[in-house]
Amino acid sequence: MKNNNVTIHDISKALGIDSSTVSRALNNSDRVSKKTKEKIVNKAAELGYQRNSLASKLRTNRTNTIGVIVPRISKHFFSSVIAGIEETAFQAGFDVIICQSLESIDREKKLVETLYSNRVDGILISISMETSNFDHLTNYKNKGFPLIFFDRPCNVSENTNVIIDDVKAGFDATAHLIERGCKNIVHFSGPQNLELYRNRKKGYTKALNTYGIAFSEHLVIESQLMQQDGILAAKQLLKLPKVDGVFSANDTAAISAIQYLKTKGVHIPKDIAFVGFSNEPISAIIEPSLSTINQPDFEMGKVASTLLFEQIKNKTDASENQTKILMPSLIIRNSSKF
Amino acid sequence: MKNNNVTIHDISKALGIDSSTVSRALNNSDRVSKKTKEKIVNKAAELGYQRNSLASKLRTNRTNTIGVIVPRISKHFFSSVIAGIEETAFQAGFDVIICQSLESIDREKKLVETLYSNRVDGILISISMETSNFDHLTNYKNKGFPLIFFDRPCNVSENTNVIIDDVKAGFDATAHLIERGCKNIVHFSGPQNLELYRNRKKGYTKALNTYGIAFSEHLVIESQLMQQDGILAAKQLLKLPKVDGVFSANDTAAISAIQYLKTKGVHIPKDIAFVGFSNEPISAIIEPSLSTINQPDFEMGKVASTLLFEQIKNKTDASENQTKILMPSLIIRNSSKF
DNA sequence: TTCAAAAATACAATCGATTGTATTTTTATT
DNA sequence: AATAAAAATACAATCGATTGTATTTTTGAA
């Protein structure tokens, strides 16, 4: 494509009107008369003019764009959060650039750099599973760059985090299994550098304590909670004595474990009851349907982006960091019914 | 955030070296001596310099960025295509901006404009279900802007399309049902402005013809193929006499229809056999597992982006339009077994 | 040591839009 | 008709990086 892009200077020349006036006209400034505006707008349409945002952004030092980094867009939870973000952004007149780290710290670093060098006005991020050092993020944050963590918080320094109450969720899930009669409850846990998984585990142990059940580290199976991990966990679980309940820190692992156990003749929930985490759409459909924790995903997107836009506006103020905690809810389905 | 961004001019001043040399040094040009390069690179690191891509892109008129517009990132098919695109793009040194139209033509138009005004080097798009007029796309295409359609092609003018052989897929799916013994096969079809759905339907009718079964328009139920539509279609289907097979143009509608029918005591596949389309991950897990058409999604992303990069490179040549057709494959699962 | 060639660096224009200031034109008041 | 105020428009600098050309410095061969 030859560079036949039309600029305001082309319009300027075509009409014999200064480019500054053209610019003002196209931005509907009231410093330009109605008549001239009309002429300019018409000529712009005629020539097929399209603003060069790069130039505009460079000059104004404002991009009206935010970046969002999630581990994986195909995860229902994240795409719902993104939906919430996009809705808020649309109302605020902001564009959104969606990126996925694929759980890789290297990709994450590169994405942050790219977004920053494109001068997005702020970033919303849910860190990768590999991220345990936060320098590539706090460096920007400390410069005063608007940066907000959601779902997977960062507490190594002062930050704004939007999370759900994972301890409560873990407690509720486990308590439900106990009240249902489970005595030997296994916990599928995730990478411990993520506070979120630490908290779900905390909730699990807290519930055991509350109900006077001894906690045993043997009953905690840690993995990345991918599909394959669920199968491995199920195999491991079968070697443990009289397990009758599982609280999995995500649905994916729970589902693959259930599938595997079914092939081994284990009856869910009679032999082993299951509670997952995330309320993936599939969880309502499989058999047995999976009890799980519902997270206010869409709301999380709205809350996080609203906070971000506040930070972007209050450029001058040292924005106060705050942690917003949203409430999860337990959905009881067949995988844990009597 | 005050604008304390470090520029090459800051480095220039700090070292008493002209900014052009600084720029060249940071781009590792061999017009700068090794010694000076080192000084500059060190100072850049010290000051926390980060290139302003906006300025760079404006000057060079090259963004090394492509845009991708899909209807919905949460759809497994699209996120897999995106994965393929990102892999190719990464190798080519390009950034990818992911956008979702949410099946809305208005959003789609706005996204194309935004991407263009940000001067992406090209766009890959799978159009929305609402899109039946293509002016907002062909306008750019005709200017010589690299634009490629995937999965949902555009044949109103000369374009590059990357698609799968939907006719064959529809044929295979239907033929399989017939060979299995089905005589009254319903087809869940999608919006007819999308060629893809027209083609799947074509394949369906072609198979009926081939096997000497009369085609009846009554047996085609058209909708947006969303979850809710599947239930409505199932209800409608129950009113038809002796339906014994369904070929659904996507998995989503098939799955919700199956769920509904099961509650009505219909046995799948004994009473009604099902074949879906897309091979969503859920399809392997539900009960009965859903026979479906597997699309080479990741490959489609690679092929489409490879073609796009070729077009971007051959700026001058009038790039030849071409249609690439990828081959789908039928996966037979329990929903259509004997 | 001298000087041409090569290497390194500096100068200055440029990408396209925006914006503060200056100038011209119009309007309205006397 | 004169003139001050207001409205409309023009001028010119700027955002930050890049790049063709010019200038200075270094190198090495005679």
XYZ file of C-alpha atoms (C1' of nucleotides) in Angstrom:
736
model
C 0.000 0.000 0.000
C 1.480 3.290 -1.012
C 1.118 5.923 1.629
C -1.871 7.735 0.266
C -3.215 8.620 3.670
C -5.104 11.861 3.691
C -3.976 14.373 6.321
C -5.413 17.603 7.609
C -2.862 19.348 5.426
C -4.462 17.897 2.324
C -7.778 19.281 3.444
C -6.060 22.523 4.332
C -4.588 22.879 0.864
C -7.737 21.826 -0.927
C -9.710 24.540 0.805
C -7.074 27.197 1.383
C -7.776 27.060 5.101
C -5.033 26.717 7.692
C -4.494 23.249 9.079
C -5.004 24.481 12.626
C -8.505 25.521 11.687
C -9.058 22.204 9.994
C -7.972 20.418 13.123
C -10.252 22.530 15.285
C -13.148 22.037 12.921
C -12.770 18.271 12.975
C -12.705 18.390 16.735
C -15.819 20.498 16.689
C -14.170 23.416 18.444
C -16.316 26.521 18.808
C -13.495 28.657 17.578
C -14.498 27.702 14.031
C -17.568 29.127 12.344
C -20.381 26.812 11.452
C -19.974 27.518 7.766
C -16.276 26.664 7.668
C -16.817 23.594 9.772
C -19.290 22.331 7.242
C -16.940 22.926 4.333
C -14.149 21.137 6.151
C -16.201 18.193 7.266
C -17.514 17.713 3.755
C -14.110 17.901 2.186
C -12.777 15.479 4.773
C -15.477 12.989 3.872
C -14.873 13.553 0.189
C -11.170 12.845 0.506
C -11.760 9.917 2.837
C -9.848 11.496 5.667
C -9.193 9.418 8.767
C -7.441 10.941 11.728
C -3.975 9.612 12.418
C -4.317 8.696 16.070
C -0.599 8.218 16.448
C 0.056 11.877 15.732
C -2.811 12.960 17.896
C -1.749 10.819 20.805
C 1.830 11.943 20.512
C 0.890 15.589 20.592
C -1.670 15.381 23.367
C 0.186 12.837 25.439
C -3.134 11.143 26.018
C -4.143 7.916 24.301
C -7.573 7.254 25.777
C -6.572 3.649 25.733
C -6.025 1.158 28.506
C -4.322 -2.191 28.378
C -5.616 -5.398 29.901
C -3.380 -8.376 30.483
C -4.929 -11.690 31.413
C -3.356 -15.129 31.519
C -5.676 -16.544 28.884
C -8.622 -15.039 27.066
C -10.238 -18.408 26.491
C -10.931 -18.791 30.191
C -14.519 -17.917 30.806
C -13.739 -16.029 33.961
C -11.321 -13.718 32.209
C -13.442 -13.103 29.169
C -16.274 -12.123 31.497
C -14.018 -9.731 33.385
C -12.991 -8.276 30.039
C -16.635 -7.823 29.107
C -17.090 -5.770 32.277
C -13.995 -3.733 31.534
C -15.051 -3.048 27.969
C -18.454 -1.866 29.055
C -17.025 0.658 31.493
C -14.366 1.710 29.028
C -16.898 2.270 26.304
C -18.894 4.575 28.527
C -15.734 6.451 29.456
C -14.723 6.772 25.810
C -11.655 4.608 26.171
C -10.291 1.934 23.905
C -9.141 -1.365 25.355
C -6.193 -3.421 24.222
C -6.561 -7.037 25.250
C -3.463 -9.173 25.750
C -2.811 -12.662 27.063
C 0.319 -13.688 28.908
C -0.390 -17.412 28.481
C 0.823 -17.746 32.072
C 4.339 -16.862 30.968
C 6.326 -14.282 32.891
C 8.416 -13.458 29.831
C 5.403 -12.736 27.718
C 3.957 -10.726 30.555
C 7.042 -8.561 30.800
C 7.082 -7.976 27.083
C 3.397 -7.085 27.028
C 3.763 -4.528 29.792
C 6.658 -2.931 27.961
C 4.802 -2.822 24.678
C 1.708 -1.336 26.259
C 3.762 1.241 28.084
C 5.776 2.206 25.043
C 2.498 2.693 23.249
C 1.632 4.997 26.115
C -1.615 3.443 27.224
C -3.083 5.543 30.010
C -3.203 2.640 32.422
C -3.060 -1.118 32.766
C -5.275 -3.728 34.368
C -3.505 -6.979 35.000
C -4.065 -10.434 36.326
C -0.584 -11.816 36.693
C 0.687 -15.078 35.280
C 1.192 -18.195 37.368
C 4.906 -17.798 36.889
C 5.018 -14.302 38.325
C 6.575 -14.154 41.750
C 8.844 -11.168 41.246
C 6.910 -7.993 40.548
C 9.633 -5.546 39.577
C 8.466 -5.302 35.997
C 5.184 -3.995 37.333
C 5.986 -2.062 40.482
C 8.606 -0.048 38.604
C 5.830 1.519 36.587
C 3.490 1.750 39.520
C 6.097 3.635 41.518
C 6.546 6.108 38.701
C 2.894 6.946 39.227
C 1.664 4.947 36.275
C -1.923 3.781 36.820
C -1.787 0.033 37.320
C -4.367 -2.151 38.969
C -4.268 -5.837 39.801
C -7.371 -7.946 39.648
C -8.161 -11.477 40.754
C -4.498 -12.234 41.320
C -3.302 -9.468 43.634
C 0.140 -8.100 44.344
C 0.884 -7.370 47.940
C 4.640 -6.984 47.902
C 4.084 -3.223 47.993
C 1.277 -0.707 48.087
C -1.058 -1.492 45.221
C -4.629 -1.348 44.168
C -6.076 -4.832 44.062
C -9.536 -6.003 43.119
C -10.075 -9.502 44.358
C -12.683 -11.811 45.677
C -12.711 -13.137 49.196
C -10.937 -16.375 48.437
C -10.577 -17.345 52.078
C -14.311 -17.130 52.558
C -14.908 -19.013 49.319
C -12.536 -21.767 50.369
C -14.154 -21.883 53.778
C -17.677 -22.071 52.381
C -16.805 -24.782 49.898
C -15.080 -26.916 52.511
C -17.694 -26.301 55.193
C -20.343 -27.385 52.750
C -18.532 -30.666 52.143
C -18.130 -31.227 55.852
C -21.753 -30.508 56.635
C -22.661 -32.901 53.907
C -20.789 -35.560 55.843
C -17.321 -35.634 54.296
C -14.537 -36.463 56.714
C -11.469 -36.848 54.524
C -11.394 -33.931 52.224
C -8.652 -33.511 49.644
C -7.745 -30.072 48.378
C -6.513 -29.541 44.816
C -4.395 -26.425 45.182
C -2.572 -24.214 42.711
C 0.831 -22.515 42.536
C 1.540 -21.036 45.937
C 3.133 -17.878 44.610
C -0.373 -16.777 43.744
C -1.997 -15.347 46.835
C -5.326 -16.455 45.505
C -4.421 -20.115 45.827
C -2.861 -19.558 49.214
C -6.105 -17.986 50.322
C -8.306 -20.737 49.006
C -6.154 -23.158 50.901
C -6.392 -20.972 53.991
C -10.153 -21.123 53.771
C -9.949 -24.884 53.464
C -7.804 -25.293 56.583
C -9.881 -22.755 58.469
C -13.030 -24.752 57.800
C -11.333 -27.973 58.904
C -10.263 -26.254 62.117
C -13.669 -24.800 62.749
C -15.272 -28.203 62.473
C -12.591 -29.913 64.505
C -11.066 -31.923 61.685
C -7.319 -32.395 61.687
C -5.479 -30.838 58.765
C -3.023 -33.013 56.934
C -0.594 -31.756 54.314
C -0.914 -35.148 52.593
C -4.410 -34.263 51.580
C -3.282 -31.182 49.656
C -2.364 -31.907 46.055
C -0.634 -29.001 44.416
C -0.405 -28.461 40.645
C -1.073 -25.976 37.864
C -4.649 -27.182 37.859
C -4.709 -27.777 34.130
C -6.778 -30.588 32.667
C -3.923 -33.052 32.784
C -3.192 -32.099 36.385
C -6.705 -33.048 37.386
C -6.178 -36.567 36.099
C -2.868 -36.887 37.896
C -4.451 -35.583 41.068
C -7.261 -38.108 40.750
C -4.766 -40.931 40.392
C -2.896 -39.735 43.448
C -6.141 -39.405 45.332
C -7.066 -42.999 44.735
C -3.982 -44.066 46.621
C -5.050 -42.146 49.713
C -7.256 -43.926 52.225
C -10.997 -43.244 52.317
C -11.142 -39.863 50.642
C -14.778 -38.800 50.476
C -14.606 -35.202 49.343
C -12.575 -32.880 47.141
C -12.388 -29.126 47.143
C -10.634 -28.150 43.938
C -9.250 -24.643 43.511
C -10.598 -24.585 39.987
C -13.261 -26.267 37.895
C -10.933 -27.504 35.190
C -9.032 -29.842 37.451
C -12.192 -30.931 39.238
C -13.876 -31.822 35.981
C -11.038 -33.853 34.549
C -10.622 -35.618 37.878
C -14.299 -36.492 37.928
C -14.157 -37.802 34.369
C -11.232 -39.977 35.264
C -12.720 -41.250 38.502
C -15.937 -42.174 36.735
C -13.991 -44.431 34.397
C -12.565 -46.104 37.503
C -16.020 -46.827 38.834
C -16.017 -44.171 41.497
C -19.454 -42.699 42.026
C -19.750 -38.946 42.338
C -21.008 -37.731 44.783
C -21.838 -40.945 46.673
C -18.223 -42.090 47.004
C -16.514 -38.767 46.618
C -18.210 -35.372 46.612
C -16.710 -32.512 44.635
C -16.711 -28.746 44.824
C -14.860 -26.743 42.186
C -14.081 -23.103 41.765
C -14.951 -20.536 39.064
C -18.307 -21.662 37.779
C -17.180 -22.351 34.248
C -20.163 -22.713 31.929
C -19.335 -26.353 31.429
C -19.777 -27.045 35.121
C -23.524 -26.737 34.926
C -23.700 -29.106 31.998
C -21.492 -32.056 32.862
C -22.770 -35.026 34.765
C -22.937 -34.832 37.599
C -23.217 -31.065 37.472
C -20.393 -29.537 39.460
C -20.867 -27.587 42.673
C -18.632 -24.588 42.487
C -17.843 -21.078 43.617
C -19.318 -18.337 41.522
C -17.149 -15.281 41.188
C -18.620 -11.887 40.303
C -16.517 -11.715 37.152
C -18.334 -9.087 35.170
C -18.590 -6.915 38.264
C -14.891 -7.367 38.920
C -14.186 -5.939 35.482
C -16.430 -2.981 36.122
C -14.970 -2.257 39.542
C -11.357 -2.597 38.434
C -11.783 -0.409 35.382
C -13.753 2.199 37.289
C -10.912 2.438 39.791
C -8.425 2.688 36.962
C -10.270 5.538 35.295
C -10.341 7.371 38.603
C -6.591 6.989 38.913
C -6.102 8.155 35.353
C -8.168 11.269 35.969
C -6.568 12.196 39.286
C -3.183 12.252 37.694
C -1.835 14.818 40.106
C -3.065 13.302 43.353
C -1.016 10.530 44.778
C -3.798 8.043 44.272
C -4.563 6.081 47.374
C -4.132 2.420 46.960
C -6.975 0.294 48.080
C -8.048 -3.298 47.950
C -11.584 -4.023 46.867
C -12.910 -7.359 47.946
C -15.864 -8.814 46.099
C -18.018 -11.579 47.481
C -18.110 -15.054 45.948
C -21.018 -17.410 46.357
C -21.315 -21.159 46.619
C -23.438 -22.900 44.006
C -24.532 -26.335 45.115
C -25.089 -28.826 42.336
C -25.226 -32.582 42.017
C -21.533 -33.290 42.552
C -21.996 -32.582 46.270
C -25.662 -33.306 46.908
C -26.756 -36.128 49.189
C 1.071 10.995 36.622
C 3.190 13.920 35.674
C 4.817 13.503 32.334
C 8.248 12.464 33.448
C 8.840 10.253 30.508
C 12.450 10.074 29.515
C 13.162 10.845 25.867
C 16.187 10.459 23.682
C 16.705 14.189 24.151
C 17.219 13.697 27.859
C 19.870 11.125 27.119
C 21.283 13.441 24.485
C 21.617 16.297 26.963
C 22.957 14.150 29.753
C 25.802 12.942 27.560
C 26.278 15.884 25.231
C 25.633 13.614 22.257
C 23.220 14.523 19.515
C 19.818 12.899 19.696
C 20.198 11.437 16.234
C 23.182 9.515 17.438
C 21.284 8.436 20.498
C 18.478 7.171 18.326
C 20.875 5.291 16.101
C 22.680 3.826 19.070
C 19.465 2.544 20.593
C 18.593 0.967 17.271
C 22.007 -0.610 17.155
C 22.975 1.152 13.964
C 26.535 0.572 12.795
C 26.969 4.257 12.222
C 27.663 4.618 15.947
C 30.929 3.529 17.522
C 30.869 0.733 20.005
C 32.107 2.977 22.774
C 29.381 5.590 22.330
C 26.739 2.938 22.009
C 27.733 1.579 25.353
C 27.618 4.978 27.016
C 24.207 5.641 25.559
C 22.727 2.280 26.394
C 23.951 2.589 29.953
C 22.596 6.079 30.386
C 19.283 4.985 28.900
C 19.029 2.196 31.431
C 20.064 4.541 34.214
C 17.370 7.063 33.339
C 14.781 4.352 32.780
C 14.273 5.260 29.159
C 11.486 3.551 27.268
C 10.981 4.268 23.586
C 7.845 6.168 22.711
C 6.389 3.907 20.065
C 3.858 6.501 19.015
C 6.588 8.856 17.850
C 8.492 6.060 16.232
C 5.474 4.741 14.405
C 4.470 8.178 13.260
C 7.858 8.885 11.828
C 8.425 5.555 10.161
C 4.863 5.038 9.041
C 5.191 1.441 10.134
C 3.611 0.084 13.289
C 4.588 -3.570 13.170
C 1.186 -4.241 14.562
C -1.806 -6.060 13.145
C -5.378 -6.006 14.344
C -7.604 -9.023 14.785
C -11.355 -8.729 15.032
C -13.372 -11.728 16.107
C -16.991 -11.936 17.151
C -16.184 -13.199 20.628
C -12.911 -14.097 22.277
C -14.568 -16.511 24.673
C -15.421 -18.871 21.836
C -12.914 -21.650 21.830
C -12.624 -21.660 18.071
C -11.674 -18.004 17.939
C -9.258 -18.099 20.803
C -7.504 -20.983 19.081
C -7.311 -19.054 15.829
C -5.879 -16.144 17.799
C -3.284 -18.440 19.307
C -2.203 -19.390 15.796
C -2.081 -15.763 14.734
C -0.064 -14.727 17.758
C 2.474 -17.438 17.152
C 3.089 -16.359 13.581
C 3.073 -12.698 14.566
C 5.601 -13.266 17.286
C 7.973 -14.916 14.850
C 7.517 -12.041 12.427
C 8.117 -9.478 15.155
C 4.617 -8.080 15.034
C 2.300 -7.074 17.846
C -1.311 -8.166 17.774
C -4.291 -6.151 18.922
C -7.222 -8.396 19.738
C -10.755 -7.023 19.481
C -14.220 -8.519 19.747
C -17.224 -7.257 17.829
C -19.680 -9.146 20.030
C -21.506 -9.933 16.780
C -22.475 -6.267 16.464
C -21.995 -4.494 13.157
C -21.724 -1.120 14.889
C -18.962 -2.282 17.142
C -17.273 -3.891 14.182
C -17.313 -0.654 12.222
C -15.928 1.280 15.141
C -13.190 -1.267 15.722
C -12.039 -1.177 12.118
C -11.898 2.609 12.252
C -9.968 2.625 15.488
C -7.480 0.070 14.246
C -7.012 1.958 11.026
C -6.580 5.304 12.712
C -3.944 3.684 14.847
C -2.362 2.671 11.568
C -2.080 -1.041 12.124
C -0.309 -2.597 9.163
C -3.172 -4.942 8.430
C -6.327 -6.525 9.761
C -7.585 -10.076 10.106
C -11.304 -10.269 10.559
C -14.087 -12.737 11.099
C -17.190 -10.667 10.530
C -20.140 -10.364 12.884
C -23.402 -12.176 12.345
C -25.016 -8.827 11.659
C -22.664 -7.954 8.836
C -24.279 -8.182 5.434
C -22.998 -4.929 3.980
C -19.233 -4.869 3.621
C -18.533 -1.257 2.683
C -16.800 -0.511 5.961
C -14.294 -3.189 5.040
C -13.990 -3.154 1.277
C -13.356 0.598 1.349
C -10.068 -0.083 3.071
C -9.349 -3.155 1.044
C -9.778 -1.203 -2.182
C -7.342 1.443 -0.971
C -4.806 -1.366 -0.879
C -4.966 -1.844 2.864
C -4.056 -5.429 3.810
C -7.234 -7.075 5.005
C -7.984 -10.754 5.219
C -11.183 -12.548 6.115
C -11.120 -15.816 7.968
C -13.772 -18.393 8.795
C -16.525 -16.029 7.719
C -15.554 -14.984 4.206
C -16.541 -11.996 2.118
C -17.296 -12.728 -1.496
C -19.026 -9.548 -2.574
C -15.750 -8.501 -4.185
C -12.221 -9.746 -4.694
C -10.854 -10.645 -1.287
C -8.498 -12.955 0.462
C -10.448 -15.488 2.473
C -9.252 -18.296 4.679
C -12.051 -20.711 5.310
C -12.794 -24.318 5.881
C -14.720 -26.444 3.456
C -18.081 -26.004 5.109
C -19.946 -27.735 2.332
C -17.862 -30.839 2.780
C -18.226 -30.648 6.540
C -21.983 -30.345 6.274
C -22.038 -33.180 3.822
C -19.911 -35.443 5.984
C -21.916 -34.743 9.106
C -25.223 -35.400 7.385
C -23.984 -38.428 5.472
C -22.780 -39.907 8.734
C -26.233 -39.510 10.250
C -27.847 -41.082 7.205
C -25.487 -44.020 7.150
C -26.196 -44.500 10.799
C -29.836 -44.952 9.847
C -31.395 -41.526 10.295
C -34.203 -40.740 7.882
C -35.636 -37.471 9.166
C -32.753 -35.171 9.830
C -33.281 -31.685 11.150
C -30.705 -28.984 10.477
C -30.072 -26.197 12.979
C -28.845 -23.407 10.754
C -27.447 -19.943 11.420
C -27.928 -16.474 9.937
C -28.001 -16.843 6.172
C -26.020 -13.691 5.505
C -23.000 -15.663 6.647
C -21.764 -17.758 3.770
C -20.467 -20.261 6.246
C -23.959 -21.164 7.372
C -25.226 -21.202 3.837
C -22.476 -23.649 2.985
C -23.121 -25.940 5.906
C -26.725 -26.041 4.818
C -25.627 -26.743 1.242
C -23.620 -29.693 2.470
C -26.647 -30.917 4.368
C -28.929 -30.769 1.314
C -26.276 -32.244 -0.904
C -25.978 -35.265 1.367
C -29.734 -35.715 1.419
C -29.748 -35.607 -2.377
C -26.900 -38.004 -2.707
C -28.659 -40.535 -0.526
C -31.997 -39.979 -2.181
C -33.736 -38.334 0.738
C -36.166 -35.528 -0.001
C -35.193 -32.141 1.324
C -37.817 -30.246 3.258
C -37.464 -26.616 4.327
C -39.568 -27.482 7.392
C -36.693 -29.457 8.751
C -34.366 -26.457 8.755
C -34.547 -24.404 11.929
C -32.763 -21.105 11.603
C -31.519 -19.022 14.541
C -28.459 -17.295 15.975
C -27.453 -20.662 17.426
C -26.965 -19.281 20.909
C -27.682 -21.408 23.951
C -31.235 -20.176 24.228
C -31.806 -20.812 20.543
C -30.878 -24.434 20.994
C -33.655 -24.888 23.525
C -36.178 -23.166 21.296
C -35.073 -25.320 18.391
C -35.464 -28.447 20.501
C -38.984 -27.444 21.426
C -39.835 -26.836 17.809
C -38.264 -30.131 16.846
C -40.480 -32.074 19.215
C -43.489 -30.873 17.290
C -42.172 -32.345 14.053
C -43.012 -35.951 13.250
C -40.440 -38.700 13.808
C -37.219 -36.683 13.775
C -34.346 -39.075 14.354
C -31.278 -36.962 13.684
C -29.989 -33.441 14.013
C -27.105 -31.754 12.292
C -26.476 -28.528 14.152
C -24.335 -25.809 12.604
C -22.654 -25.288 15.948
C -22.020 -27.166 19.171
C -23.579 -24.607 21.463
C -27.083 -25.038 20.080
C -26.659 -28.797 19.848
C -25.634 -29.055 23.465
C -28.430 -26.966 24.884
C -30.908 -28.833 22.705
C -29.618 -32.155 23.980
C -29.827 -30.973 27.573
C -33.399 -29.917 27.034
C -34.404 -33.072 25.212
C -32.938 -35.223 27.960
C -35.208 -33.567 30.490
C -38.103 -34.481 28.207
C -37.135 -38.119 28.266
C -35.698 -38.225 24.785
C -32.780 -40.595 24.537
C -29.688 -39.454 22.677
C -28.651 -41.055 20.349
C -31.252 -43.863 20.387
C -34.231 -41.609 19.689
C -32.393 -38.729 18.097
C -28.761 -38.700 17.022
C -26.800 -35.459 17.048
C -23.844 -34.024 15.203
C -22.609 -30.548 16.122
C -20.021 -28.266 14.647
C -16.808 -26.705 16.031
C -15.549 -29.268 18.484
C -15.843 -27.076 21.553
C -13.905 -28.580 24.467
C -17.135 -29.168 26.316
C -18.376 -31.445 23.563
C -16.017 -34.230 24.543
C -17.086 -34.037 28.164
C -20.854 -33.846 28.172
C -23.020 -36.931 28.186
C -23.474 -38.217 25.702
C -20.295 -36.859 24.212
C -21.111 -34.888 21.095
C -20.099 -35.895 17.596
C -18.897 -32.813 15.847
C -16.820 -31.273 13.105
C -13.303 -30.394 14.052
C -11.960 -27.266 12.419
C -8.231 -26.664 12.007
C -8.476 -23.514 14.110
C -4.870 -23.008 15.096
C -3.785 -23.716 11.537
C -6.331 -21.242 10.235
C -4.738 -18.563 12.387
C -1.312 -19.420 11.082
C -2.389 -19.498 7.454
C -4.364 -16.266 7.647
C -1.621 -14.341 9.400
C 1.062 -15.703 7.101
C -0.930 -14.464 4.116
C -1.389 -11.110 5.812
C 2.305 -10.676 6.441
C 2.969 -11.452 2.809
C 0.533 -8.772 1.766
C 2.098 -6.317 4.175
C 5.549 -6.956 2.791
C 4.576 -6.793 -0.874
C 3.182 -3.332 -0.393
C 3.829 -2.305 -3.955
C 2.514 -5.343 -5.777
C -1.174 -5.517 -6.297
C -1.474 -8.527 -4.047
C -3.407 -11.317 -5.606
C -6.486 -12.274 -3.739
C -6.912 -15.904 -3.044
C -9.133 -18.168 -1.064
C -7.508 -20.807 1.084
C -9.690 -23.699 2.005
C -8.765 -25.822 4.976
C -10.130 -29.280 5.583
C -12.456 -30.088 8.468
C -12.845 -33.539 9.925
C -15.729 -35.406 11.452
C -15.306 -36.637 15.013
C -17.714 -39.389 15.861
C -18.703 -39.610 19.512
C -21.553 -41.107 21.495
C -24.256 -38.694 20.415
C -24.381 -40.403 17.034
C -23.122 -43.914 17.733
C -25.347 -46.927 17.319
C 54.123 13.942 8.490
C 50.414 14.438 5.046
C 46.154 13.640 3.118
C 42.449 11.014 1.183
C 39.174 7.619 2.599
C 36.457 5.891 6.089
C 34.219 6.254 10.354
C 31.740 8.777 13.679
C 28.953 12.357 14.886
C 26.060 16.643 14.285
C 22.528 19.292 11.851
C 18.020 19.871 10.388
C 13.810 18.398 8.310
C 10.064 15.382 8.901
C 5.859 12.349 10.328
C 0.418 14.521 11.414
C -2.151 16.671 14.741
C -2.686 20.062 18.430
C -2.630 24.489 20.737
C -1.064 29.097 22.588
C -0.624 33.436 20.541
C -1.124 36.756 16.938
C -3.691 38.688 13.337
C -7.637 39.581 10.594
C -12.532 39.853 10.003
C -17.047 40.491 11.662
C -20.412 42.297 14.757
C -22.597 45.566 17.429
C -22.788 49.829 19.798
C -22.695 54.766 19.859
C -19.265 56.090 10.096
C -16.059 54.977 13.853
C -14.446 51.853 16.989
C -14.152 48.596 20.621
C -15.323 43.923 21.502
C -15.980 39.517 19.848
C -15.477 36.011 16.538
C -12.896 33.660 13.147
C -8.796 32.409 11.235
C -3.653 32.164 10.552
C 1.024 31.529 12.363
C 4.329 28.833 14.472
C 6.015 25.791 17.949
C 5.583 21.287 19.712
C 5.124 16.069 20.872
C 9.564 12.147 20.329
C 11.847 9.536 17.155
C 13.924 8.885 12.598
C 16.890 9.756 8.642
C 19.231 12.115 4.607
C 22.934 15.178 4.386
C 26.753 17.756 6.140
C 30.569 18.130 9.057
C 34.132 16.582 12.048
C 37.228 13.065 13.638
C 39.910 9.054 13.050
C 42.531 5.808 10.441
C 46.014 4.202 7.551
C 48.727 4.321 3.427
C 52.288 6.849 1.013
